[in-house]
PDB file of C-alpha atoms and ligand atoms in Angstrom:
ATOM      1  CA  MET S 409      48.652 -32.096   5.471  1.00 81.00           C
ATOM      2  CA  ALA S 410      45.191 -33.194   4.258  1.00 89.00           C
ATOM      3  CA  PHE S 411      43.817 -31.920   0.935  1.00 95.00           C
ATOM      4  CA  VAL S 412      40.600 -29.907   0.919  1.00 96.00           C
ATOM      5  CA  SER S 413      37.359 -31.857   1.268  1.00 97.00           C
ATOM      6  CA  ARG S 414      33.740 -31.024   1.903  1.00 96.00           C
ATOM      7  CA  ASP S 415      34.221 -32.101   5.500  1.00 96.00           C
ATOM      8  CA  ASN S 416      37.361 -30.114   6.335  1.00 97.00           C
ATOM      9  CA  ILE S 417      37.052 -26.913   4.273  1.00 97.00           C
ATOM     10  CA  THR S 418      35.450 -24.869   7.084  1.00 97.00           C
ATOM     11  CA  GLU S 419      38.263 -25.798   9.448  1.00 96.00           C
ATOM     12  CA  LYS S 420      40.891 -24.960   6.810  1.00 96.00           C
ATOM     13  CA  VAL S 421      39.413 -21.501   6.167  1.00 96.00           C
ATOM     14  CA  LEU S 422      39.235 -20.814   9.908  1.00 97.00           C
ATOM     15  CA  GLU S 423      42.891 -21.819  10.309  1.00 96.00           C
ATOM     16  CA  VAL S 424      43.946 -19.291   7.642  1.00 95.00           C
ATOM     17  CA  PHE S 425      41.861 -16.545   9.267  1.00 94.00           C
ATOM     18  CA  GLU S 426      43.468 -17.180  12.671  1.00 94.00           C
ATOM     19  CA  LYS S 427      46.531 -15.283  11.417  1.00 92.00           C
ATOM     20  CA  THR S 428      44.589 -11.973  11.181  1.00 96.00           C
ATOM     21  CA  PRO S 429      46.476  -9.583  13.513  1.00 97.00           C
ATOM     22  CA  ASP S 430      43.492  -7.320  14.408  1.00 98.00           C
ATOM     23  CA  PRO S 431      41.695  -9.245  17.198  1.00 97.00           C
ATOM     24  CA  ARG S 432      38.204  -7.813  16.495  1.00 98.00           C
ATOM     25  CA  LEU S 433      38.480  -8.442  12.742  1.00 98.00           C
ATOM     26  CA  ARG S 434      39.681 -11.978  13.550  1.00 97.00           C
ATOM     27  CA  GLU S 435      36.666 -12.544  15.828  1.00 97.00           C
ATOM     28  CA  VAL S 436      34.181 -11.115  13.299  1.00 97.00           C
ATOM     29  CA  MET S 437      35.571 -13.141  10.381  1.00 97.00           C
ATOM     30  CA  ARG S 438      35.755 -16.355  12.419  1.00 97.00           C
ATOM     31  CA  SER S 439      32.062 -16.079  13.272  1.00 98.00           C
ATOM     32  CA  LEU S 440      31.117 -15.030   9.739  1.00 98.00           C
ATOM     33  CA  ILE S 441      32.833 -18.097   8.251  1.00 97.00           C
ATOM     34  CA  LYS S 442      31.255 -20.459  10.784  1.00 97.00           C
ATOM     35  CA  HIS S 443      27.742 -19.160  10.086  1.00 98.00           C
ATOM     36  CA  LEU S 444      28.224 -18.732   6.317  1.00 98.00           C
ATOM     37  CA  HIS S 445      29.482 -22.285   5.911  1.00 98.00           C
ATOM     38  CA  ALA S 446      26.699 -23.647   8.148  1.00 98.00           C
ATOM     39  CA  PHE S 447      24.162 -21.744   6.010  1.00 98.00           C
ATOM     40  CA  ILE S 448      25.622 -23.230   2.803  1.00 98.00           C
ATOM     41  CA  ARG S 449      25.660 -26.740   4.277  1.00 98.00           C
ATOM     42  CA  GLU S 450      22.012 -26.364   5.313  1.00 98.00           C
ATOM     43  CA  VAL S 451      20.706 -24.786   2.087  1.00 98.00           C
ATOM     44  CA  GLU S 452      23.003 -26.585  -0.387  1.00 98.00           C
ATOM     45  CA  PRO S 453      22.500 -23.923  -3.096  1.00 98.00           C
ATOM     46  CA  THR S 454      22.515 -25.064  -6.715  1.00 98.00           C
ATOM     47  CA  ASP S 455      24.939 -23.248  -9.051  1.00 98.00           C
ATOM     48  CA  PRO S 456      22.141 -21.082 -10.541  1.00 98.00           C
ATOM     49  CA  GLU S 457      20.951 -20.237  -7.011  1.00 98.00           C
ATOM     50  CA  PHE S 458      24.476 -19.189  -6.039  1.00 98.00           C
ATOM     51  CA  GLU S 459      24.653 -17.003  -9.158  1.00 98.00           C
ATOM     52  CA  ARG S 460      21.287 -15.462  -8.259  1.00 97.00           C
ATOM     53  CA  GLY S 461      22.523 -14.702  -4.731  1.00 97.00           C
ATOM     54  CA  CYS S 462      25.650 -13.004  -6.082  1.00 97.00           C
ATOM     55  CA  GLU S 463      23.550 -11.007  -8.557  1.00 97.00           C
ATOM     56  CA  PHE S 464      21.376  -9.809  -5.664  1.00 97.00           C
ATOM     57  CA  LEU S 465      24.411  -8.521  -3.734  1.00 97.00           C
ATOM     58  CA  VAL S 466      25.825  -6.808  -6.832  1.00 97.00           C
ATOM     59  CA  SER S 467      22.446  -5.188  -7.549  1.00 97.00           C
ATOM     60  CA  LEU S 468      22.319  -3.736  -4.014  1.00 96.00           C
ATOM     61  CA  GLY S 469      25.445  -1.739  -4.806  1.00 95.00           C
ATOM     62  CA  GLN S 470      24.385  -0.867  -8.335  1.00 95.00           C
ATOM     63  CA  SER S 471      21.031   0.558  -7.242  1.00 93.00           C
ATOM     64  CA  SER S 472      22.580   2.660  -4.467  1.00 89.00           C
ATOM     65  CA  SER S 473      23.296   6.317  -5.099  1.00 85.00           C
ATOM     66  CA  GLU S 474      23.687   9.562  -3.167  1.00 77.00           C
ATOM     67  CA  LYS S 475      19.923   9.557  -2.679  1.00 75.00           C
ATOM     68  CA  LYS S 476      19.354   5.921  -1.767  1.00 80.00           C
ATOM     69  CA  ASN S 477      21.326   3.256   0.090  1.00 86.00           C
ATOM     70  CA  GLU S 478      19.937  -0.131  -0.958  1.00 93.00           C
ATOM     71  CA  VAL S 479      22.471  -1.996   1.242  1.00 93.00           C
ATOM     72  CA  ILE S 480      21.126  -0.352   4.397  1.00 91.00           C
ATOM     73  CA  LEU S 481      17.587  -0.961   3.145  1.00 93.00           C
ATOM     74  CA  ALA S 482      18.396  -4.672   2.745  1.00 96.00           C
ATOM     75  CA  SER S 483      19.758  -4.760   6.291  1.00 95.00           C
ATOM     76  CA  ASP S 484      16.560  -3.035   7.489  1.00 95.00           C
ATOM     77  CA  ILE S 485      14.098  -5.391   5.798  1.00 96.00           C
ATOM     78  CA  LEU S 486      16.062  -8.432   7.038  1.00 97.00           C
ATOM     79  CA  GLY S 487      15.713  -7.147  10.625  1.00 96.00           C
ATOM     80  CA  ALA S 488      19.500  -6.911  10.974  1.00 97.00           C
ATOM     81  CA  SER S 489      19.619  -3.137  11.552  1.00 95.00           C
ATOM     82  CA  THR S 490      17.040  -3.306  14.324  1.00 95.00           C
ATOM     83  CA  LEU S 491      18.735  -6.305  15.960  1.00 96.00           C
ATOM     84  CA  ILE S 492      21.989  -4.310  16.140  1.00 95.00           C
ATOM     85  CA  THR S 493      20.107  -1.350  17.652  1.00 92.00           C
ATOM     86  CA  LEU S 494      18.410  -3.584  20.229  1.00 90.00           C
ATOM     87  CA  ILE S 495      21.727  -5.173  21.266  1.00 90.00           C
ATOM     88  CA  ASN S 496      23.361  -1.759  21.632  1.00 85.00           C
ATOM     89  CA  ASN S 497      20.330  -0.457  23.585  1.00 81.00           C
ATOM     90  CA  ILE S 498      20.860  -3.153  26.178  1.00 75.00           C
ATOM     91  CA  LYS S 499      24.592  -2.410  26.404  1.00 74.00           C
ATOM     92  CA  ARG S 500      23.942   1.305  26.840  1.00 69.00           C
ATOM     93  CA  ALA S 501      21.311   0.783  29.540  1.00 62.00           C
ATOM     94  CA  ASP S 502      23.886  -1.081  31.615  1.00 59.00           C
ATOM     95  CA  THR S 503      26.150   1.960  31.780  1.00 62.00           C
ATOM     96  CA  ALA S 504      24.345   4.471  34.042  1.00 63.00           C
ATOM     97  CA  GLY S 505      21.123   5.255  35.918  1.00 68.00           C
ATOM     98  CA  PRO S 506      17.789   3.450  36.180  1.00 69.00           C
ATOM     99  CA  LEU S 507      15.958   5.327  33.388  1.00 74.00           C
ATOM    100  CA  LYS S 508      16.509   5.040  29.654  1.00 86.00           C
ATOM    101  CA  THR S 509      14.937   5.721  26.286  1.00 93.00           C
ATOM    102  CA  GLU S 510      15.375   3.060  23.645  1.00 92.00           C
ATOM    103  CA  SER S 511      17.060   3.998  20.389  1.00 93.00           C
ATOM    104  CA  ALA S 512      15.648   3.299  16.945  1.00 95.00           C
ATOM    105  CA  LEU S 513      17.080   3.470  13.438  1.00 93.00           C
ATOM    106  CA  LEU S 514      18.302   6.825  12.124  1.00 93.00           C
ATOM    107  CA  GLY S 515      16.636   6.054   8.788  1.00 90.00           C
ATOM    108  CA  PRO S 516      17.633   7.511   5.424  1.00 87.00           C
ATOM    109  CA  PHE S 517      16.007  10.948   5.777  1.00 90.00           C
ATOM    110  CA  TRP S 518      17.891  12.797   8.530  1.00 93.00           C
ATOM    111  CA  ARG S 519      19.408  16.073   7.329  1.00 93.00           C
ATOM    112  CA  LYS S 520      22.012  17.931   9.319  1.00 92.00           C
ATOM    113  CA  ASN S 521      21.415  21.617  10.049  1.00 92.00           C
ATOM    114  CA  ALA S 522      17.613  21.672  10.139  1.00 96.00           C
ATOM    115  CA  PRO S 523      16.397  25.186  11.090  1.00 97.00           C
ATOM    116  CA  HIS S 524      16.535  26.249  14.759  1.00 98.00           C
ATOM    117  CA  TYR S 525      13.180  27.425  16.108  1.00 98.00           C
ATOM    118  CA  PRO S 526      11.991  29.062  19.336  1.00 98.00           C
ATOM    119  CA  ASP S 527       9.917  26.876  21.651  1.00 98.00           C
ATOM    120  CA  GLY S 528       6.388  26.174  20.411  1.00 97.00           C
ATOM    121  CA  SER S 529       7.093  27.043  16.753  1.00 98.00           C
ATOM    122  CA  ASN S 530       5.311  25.518  13.797  1.00 97.00           C
ATOM    123  CA  ILE S 531       7.544  23.441  11.476  1.00 98.00           C
ATOM    124  CA  SER S 532       4.858  22.899   8.822  1.00 97.00           C
ATOM    125  CA  HIS S 533       5.140  25.456   6.008  1.00 96.00           C
ATOM    126  CA  GLY S 534       3.931  23.544   2.935  1.00 93.00           C
ATOM    127  CA  PRO S 535       0.494  22.796   1.479  1.00 92.00           C
ATOM    128  CA  GLU S 536      -0.033  20.221   4.260  1.00 91.00           C
ATOM    129  CA  SER S 537      -0.229  23.055   6.822  1.00 89.00           C
ATOM    130  CA  LYS S 538      -3.783  23.830   5.655  1.00 86.00           C
ATOM    131  CA  ALA S 539      -5.153  20.501   6.925  1.00 83.00           C
ATOM    132  CA  ALA S 540      -6.421  21.772  10.308  1.00 79.00           C
ATOM    133  CA  ASP S 541      -7.715  18.322  11.266  1.00 87.00           C
ATOM    134  CA  GLN S 542      -4.117  17.046  11.000  1.00 90.00           C
ATOM    135  CA  ARG S 543      -2.637  19.617  13.414  1.00 94.00           C
ATOM    136  CA  PHE S 544      -0.070  17.905  15.597  1.00 96.00           C
ATOM    137  CA  ASP S 545       1.277  19.333  18.867  1.00 96.00           C
ATOM    138  CA  VAL S 546       4.432  17.655  20.125  1.00 98.00           C
ATOM    139  CA  SER S 547       5.993  18.246  23.527  1.00 98.00           C
ATOM    140  CA  GLY S 548       8.163  16.497  26.050  1.00 98.00           C
ATOM    141  CA  ARG S 549      10.949  16.640  28.577  1.00 98.00           C
ATOM    142  CA  VAL S 550      14.587  15.669  28.350  1.00 98.00           C
ATOM    143  CA  CYS S 551      16.146  14.378  31.547  1.00 96.00           C
ATOM    144  CA  ASP S 552      19.121  12.343  32.718  1.00 93.00           C
ATOM    145  CA  ALA S 553      19.021   8.719  33.834  1.00 89.00           C
ATOM    146  CA  ASN S 554      18.108   9.842  37.373  1.00 89.00           C
ATOM    147  CA  GLY S 555      15.147  11.936  36.213  1.00 92.00           C
ATOM    148  CA  GLN S 556      16.835  15.354  36.532  1.00 95.00           C
ATOM    149  CA  PRO S 557      15.869  17.813  33.765  1.00 97.00           C
ATOM    150  CA  ILE S 558      18.508  18.668  31.182  1.00 98.00           C
ATOM    151  CA  GLU S 559      18.466  22.317  30.137  1.00 98.00           C
ATOM    152  CA  GLY S 560      19.792  23.396  26.751  1.00 98.00           C
ATOM    153  CA  ALA S 561      19.527  19.980  25.072  1.00 98.00           C
ATOM    154  CA  ASP S 562      18.993  20.077  21.298  1.00 98.00           C
ATOM    155  CA  VAL S 563      15.887  18.239  20.119  1.00 98.00           C
ATOM    156  CA  ASP S 564      16.079  17.638  16.361  1.00 98.00           C
ATOM    157  CA  VAL S 565      12.731  16.517  14.937  1.00 98.00           C
ATOM    158  CA  TRP S 566      11.843  15.317  11.428  1.00 97.00           C
ATOM    159  CA  HIS S 567       8.881  13.475   9.988  1.00 97.00           C
ATOM    160  CA  ALA S 568       6.891  12.696   6.858  1.00 97.00           C
ATOM    161  CA  SER S 569       3.859  14.656   5.652  1.00 96.00           C
ATOM    162  CA  PRO S 570       0.226  13.488   5.972  1.00 95.00           C
ATOM    163  CA  LEU S 571       0.806  11.999   2.498  1.00 94.00           C
ATOM    164  CA  GLY S 572       3.815  10.024   3.738  1.00 95.00           C
ATOM    165  CA  PHE S 573       6.569  12.068   2.042  1.00 94.00           C
ATOM    166  CA  TYR S 574       9.654  13.759   3.517  1.00 94.00           C
ATOM    167  CA  GLU S 575      10.273  17.232   2.077  1.00 94.00           C
ATOM    168  CA  ASN S 576      13.235  16.047   0.010  1.00 89.00           C
ATOM    169  CA  GLN S 577      10.977  13.493  -1.720  1.00 87.00           C
ATOM    170  CA  ASP S 578       8.162  15.926  -2.464  1.00 91.00           C
ATOM    171  CA  GLU S 579       8.361  18.960  -4.772  1.00 92.00           C
ATOM    172  CA  ALA S 580       5.238  20.462  -3.180  1.00 94.00           C
ATOM    173  CA  GLN S 581       7.033  20.966   0.145  1.00 95.00           C
ATOM    174  CA  PRO S 582       9.524  23.789   0.811  1.00 96.00           C
ATOM    175  CA  ASN S 583      13.143  23.002   1.684  1.00 95.00           C
ATOM    176  CA  MET S 584      13.573  21.723   5.275  1.00 96.00           C
ATOM    177  CA  ASN S 585       9.783  21.486   5.784  1.00 97.00           C
ATOM    178  CA  LEU S 586       8.645  19.320   8.727  1.00 97.00           C
ATOM    179  CA  ARG S 587      12.132  19.496  10.215  1.00 98.00           C
ATOM    180  CA  GLY S 588      13.380  21.616  13.094  1.00 98.00           C
ATOM    181  CA  GLN S 589      15.690  21.888  16.087  1.00 98.00           C
ATOM    182  CA  PHE S 590      14.472  23.034  19.498  1.00 98.00           C
ATOM    183  CA  LYS S 591      16.257  23.737  22.789  1.00 98.00           C
ATOM    184  CA  THR S 592      14.969  22.527  26.145  1.00 98.00           C
ATOM    185  CA  ASP S 593      14.254  25.081  28.884  1.00 98.00           C
ATOM    186  CA  ALA S 594      15.304  24.968  32.564  1.00 97.00           C
ATOM    187  CA  ASN S 595      12.727  22.217  33.180  1.00 98.00           C
ATOM    188  CA  GLY S 596      14.055  20.141  30.258  1.00 98.00           C
ATOM    189  CA  HIS S 597      10.866  20.966  28.366  1.00 98.00           C
ATOM    190  CA  PHE S 598      10.378  21.537  24.621  1.00 98.00           C
ATOM    191  CA  SER S 599       7.335  21.902  22.365  1.00 98.00           C
ATOM    192  CA  LEU S 600       6.434  22.402  18.723  1.00 98.00           C
ATOM    193  CA  THR S 601       3.522  22.335  16.330  1.00 97.00           C
ATOM    194  CA  SER S 602       3.325  20.445  13.059  1.00 97.00           C
ATOM    195  CA  VAL S 603       0.986  18.213  11.079  1.00 96.00           C
ATOM    196  CA  ARG S 604       0.378  14.568  11.808  1.00 96.00           C
ATOM    197  CA  PRO S 605       2.694  12.317   9.760  1.00 97.00           C
ATOM    198  CA  ALA S 606       1.440   9.314   7.808  1.00 96.00           C
ATOM    199  CA  GLY S 607       3.154   5.952   7.393  1.00 96.00           C
ATOM    200  CA  TYR S 608       5.005   5.357   4.132  1.00 95.00           C
ATOM    201  CA  PRO S 609       6.521   2.528   2.105  1.00 94.00           C
ATOM    202  CA  VAL S 610      10.277   1.953   1.906  1.00 93.00           C
ATOM    203  CA  PRO S 611      11.621   2.352  -1.667  1.00 91.00           C
ATOM    204  CA  VAL S 612      10.455  -0.638  -3.742  1.00 94.00           C
ATOM    205  CA  ASP S 613      12.053   0.210  -7.096  1.00 93.00           C
ATOM    206  CA  GLY S 614      15.211  -1.850  -6.460  1.00 95.00           C
ATOM    207  CA  PRO S 615      16.227  -5.415  -5.544  1.00 97.00           C
ATOM    208  CA  CYS S 616      14.802  -5.053  -2.015  1.00 97.00           C
ATOM    209  CA  GLY S 617      11.409  -4.203  -3.541  1.00 97.00           C
ATOM    210  CA  ASP S 618      11.644  -7.353  -5.703  1.00 97.00           C
ATOM    211  CA  LEU S 619      12.378  -9.428  -2.616  1.00 97.00           C
ATOM    212  CA  LEU S 620       9.490  -7.876  -0.648  1.00 98.00           C
ATOM    213  CA  ARG S 621       7.081  -8.638  -3.512  1.00 98.00           C
ATOM    214  CA  LYS S 622       8.293 -12.247  -3.714  1.00 97.00           C
ATOM    215  CA  GLN S 623       7.731 -12.543   0.046  1.00 97.00           C
ATOM    216  CA  ARG S 624       4.250 -10.969  -0.248  1.00 97.00           C
ATOM    217  CA  ARG S 625       5.268  -8.386   2.352  1.00 97.00           C
ATOM    218  CA  ASP S 626       3.671  -5.005   3.016  1.00 96.00           C
ATOM    219  CA  PRO S 627       6.442  -2.422   2.312  1.00 96.00           C
ATOM    220  CA  PHE S 628       4.960   0.171   4.711  1.00 96.00           C
ATOM    221  CA  ARG S 629       6.262   1.620   7.945  1.00 97.00           C
ATOM    222  CA  PRO S 630       3.751   2.801  10.578  1.00 98.00           C
ATOM    223  CA  ALA S 631       3.448   6.580  11.156  1.00 98.00           C
ATOM    224  CA  HIS S 632       6.286   7.901  13.302  1.00 98.00           C
ATOM    225  CA  VAL S 633       8.283  10.959  14.302  1.00 98.00           C
ATOM    226  CA  HIS S 634      12.090  10.901  14.327  1.00 98.00           C
ATOM    227  CA  PHE S 635      13.993  12.508  17.204  1.00 98.00           C
ATOM    228  CA  MET S 636      17.693  13.122  17.753  1.00 98.00           C
ATOM    229  CA  VAL S 637      18.386  14.513  21.219  1.00 98.00           C
ATOM    230  CA  SER S 638      21.840  15.765  22.161  1.00 97.00           C
ATOM    231  CA  LYS S 639      23.823  17.760  24.653  1.00 97.00           C
ATOM    232  CA  PRO S 640      27.595  17.807  25.266  1.00 97.00           C
ATOM    233  CA  GLY S 641      28.467  15.244  27.956  1.00 95.00           C
ATOM    234  CA  TYR S 642      25.718  12.839  26.856  1.00 94.00           C
ATOM    235  CA  GLN S 643      25.418  10.178  24.176  1.00 92.00           C
ATOM    236  CA  VAL S 644      23.365  11.302  21.176  1.00 95.00           C
ATOM    237  CA  LEU S 645      19.932   9.668  21.403  1.00 95.00           C
ATOM    238  CA  ILE S 646      18.506   8.696  18.008  1.00 95.00           C
ATOM    239  CA  THR S 647      15.004   7.330  18.115  1.00 97.00           C
ATOM    240  CA  GLN S 648      11.507   7.209  16.618  1.00 97.00           C
ATOM    241  CA  VAL S 649       8.104   7.483  18.316  1.00 98.00           C
ATOM    242  CA  PHE S 650       5.272   5.540  16.683  1.00 98.00           C
ATOM    243  CA  ALA S 651       1.555   6.394  16.473  1.00 98.00           C
ATOM    244  CA  ASP S 652      -0.339   4.130  18.870  1.00 97.00           C
ATOM    245  CA  ASP S 653      -3.404   4.066  16.589  1.00 96.00           C
ATOM    246  CA  ASP S 654      -1.527   2.915  13.464  1.00 97.00           C
ATOM    247  CA  GLU S 655      -2.712  -0.465  12.231  1.00 96.00           C
ATOM    248  CA  ARG S 656       0.787  -1.357  11.016  1.00 97.00           C
ATOM    249  CA  LEU S 657       2.569  -1.323  14.399  1.00 97.00           C
ATOM    250  CA  HIS S 658       3.113  -5.081  14.159  1.00 96.00           C
ATOM    251  CA  THR S 659       4.011  -5.227  10.467  1.00 96.00           C
ATOM    252  CA  ASP S 660       6.678  -2.486  10.231  1.00 97.00           C
ATOM    253  CA  VAL S 661       8.796  -3.608   7.274  1.00 97.00           C
ATOM    254  CA  THR S 662      11.959  -2.619   9.218  1.00 96.00           C
ATOM    255  CA  PHE S 663      10.829  -4.343  12.475  1.00 96.00           C
ATOM    256  CA  SER S 664      11.488  -1.136  14.460  1.00 96.00           C
ATOM    257  CA  VAL S 665       8.481  -0.923  16.769  1.00 96.00           C
ATOM    258  CA  VAL S 666       9.487  -1.731  20.350  1.00 95.00           C
ATOM    259  CA  GLU S 667       6.736  -1.248  22.916  1.00 95.00           C
ATOM    260  CA  SER S 668       8.374   1.643  24.772  1.00 95.00           C
ATOM    261  CA  LEU S 669       8.533   3.748  21.584  1.00 97.00           C
ATOM    262  CA  VAL S 670       4.782   3.664  20.939  1.00 98.00           C
ATOM    263  CA  GLY S 671       3.488   7.157  21.764  1.00 98.00           C
ATOM    264  CA  LYS S 672      -0.079   8.213  22.488  1.00 97.00           C
ATOM    265  CA  PHE S 673      -1.277  10.283  19.520  1.00 97.00           C
ATOM    266  CA  GLN S 674      -4.077  11.856  21.550  1.00 96.00           C
ATOM    267  CA  LYS S 675      -7.021  13.207  19.549  1.00 94.00           C
ATOM    268  CA  ARG S 676      -7.767  16.755  20.746  1.00 91.00           C
ATOM    269  CA  THR S 677     -11.452  16.905  21.645  1.00 90.00           C
ATOM    270  CA  GLY S 678     -11.774  20.216  23.545  1.00 88.00           C
ATOM    271  CA  PRO S 679     -14.103  22.982  22.293  1.00 89.00           C
ATOM    272  CA  GLY S 680     -12.807  24.288  18.956  1.00 86.00           C
ATOM    273  CA  GLU S 681      -9.850  21.882  19.064  1.00 87.00           C
ATOM    274  CA  THR S 682      -8.782  19.705  16.170  1.00 90.00           C
ATOM    275  CA  GLY S 683      -5.884  17.396  15.442  1.00 94.00           C
ATOM    276  CA  TYR S 684      -3.633  15.410  17.739  1.00 96.00           C
ATOM    277  CA  ALA S 685      -1.140  15.869  20.552  1.00 96.00           C
ATOM    278  CA  LEU S 686       1.871  13.765  21.483  1.00 98.00           C
ATOM    279  CA  THR S 687       3.843  14.017  24.705  1.00 98.00           C
ATOM    280  CA  TYR S 688       6.977  11.948  25.010  1.00 98.00           C
ATOM    281  CA  ASP S 689       9.939  12.219  27.413  1.00 97.00           C
ATOM    282  CA  PHE S 690      13.547  11.366  26.582  1.00 97.00           C
ATOM    283  CA  VAL S 691      16.366  10.158  28.803  1.00 95.00           C
ATOM    284  CA  LEU S 692      19.997  10.870  27.884  1.00 94.00           C
ATOM    285  CA  GLN S 693      22.867   8.672  29.040  1.00 91.00           C
ATOM    286  CA  PRO S 694      26.227  10.207  29.921  1.00 90.00           C
ATOM    287  CA  GLY S 695      28.962   9.721  27.365  1.00 89.00           C
ATOM    288  CA  GLU S 696      30.555  11.183  24.292  1.00 91.00           C
ATOM    289  CA  MET S 697      28.355  13.296  22.008  1.00 94.00           C
ATOM    290  CA  GLN S 698      28.973  11.694  18.626  1.00 93.00           C
ATOM    291  CA  PHE S 699      26.715  12.474  15.659  1.00 94.00           C
ATOM    292  CA  PRO S 700      26.067  10.039  12.811  1.00 92.00           C
ATOM    293  CA  THR S 701      27.001  10.774   9.212  1.00 89.00           C
ATOM    294  CA  PRO S 702      23.979  12.323   7.476  1.00 85.00           C
ATOM    295  CA  PRO S 703      22.572   9.834   4.937  1.00 79.00           C
ATOM    296  CA  ILE S 704      21.514  12.752   2.689  1.00 74.00           C
ATOM    297  CA  PRO S 705      23.028  16.243   2.347  1.00 72.00           C
TER     298      PRO S 705
HETATM  299 FE1  FE2 G 254      10.895   7.869   8.874  1.00 82.56          FE
END
């Protein structure tokens, strides 16, 4: 048997990994080793560079806490999270019906058990509610992949304030502000009132922030509203709708903006009207209703 050399080490590692009993783990690790070794052969890191890389990975864990997951943030700013979402979108669309709504990242700010409101309610109860010019009416329909309305679907909405803060980041906002759950009526329709959200930067106080600064990247996300739409018998739809007039649509630091998720933030221009209105329809695919783990309590 040959001793290890630069030329044969990849093959030797792959041979060892072939003994992994779990077929999916074997497949994942085989591909990881192939690409990791190819990356090392291409970059040829120096010893200090390798140390720096290891320090970066360690610091991702060390700067994570109950309130912040720097590992997910790293995956987001490398475009990996969105690539996974896009691949799974395509898989899901193959399963049933001609219509679909694309998914987008859950993000770090979803909270389970947001208050339930009757149709048309206002979810803005903090100081931001006084900005009449930022009034934001949101409505839409939930239907199945054949366009039939879905009654009794839960539409969970959450978004940042006009200053770009979620309520849990901002002491000026009451608990669960700018969050709410609504039920669709017999026509699959729902509506609510709020204030227009602003874009915001991802956290830049950790190793991901250091990397973004070194890359001269804008840490901001364009303004968006998060939606989670669910009903038993359908897959949970997690998505975001982006403001069509935001100048950062093409520079989202998490690469989340697909064309179909850009919504028209229509300026209301009728007599005595102020603010904006958004109408967006959602399509649910049949399947198991499985909720994600809330990133924050
Ligand atoms: Fe967000």
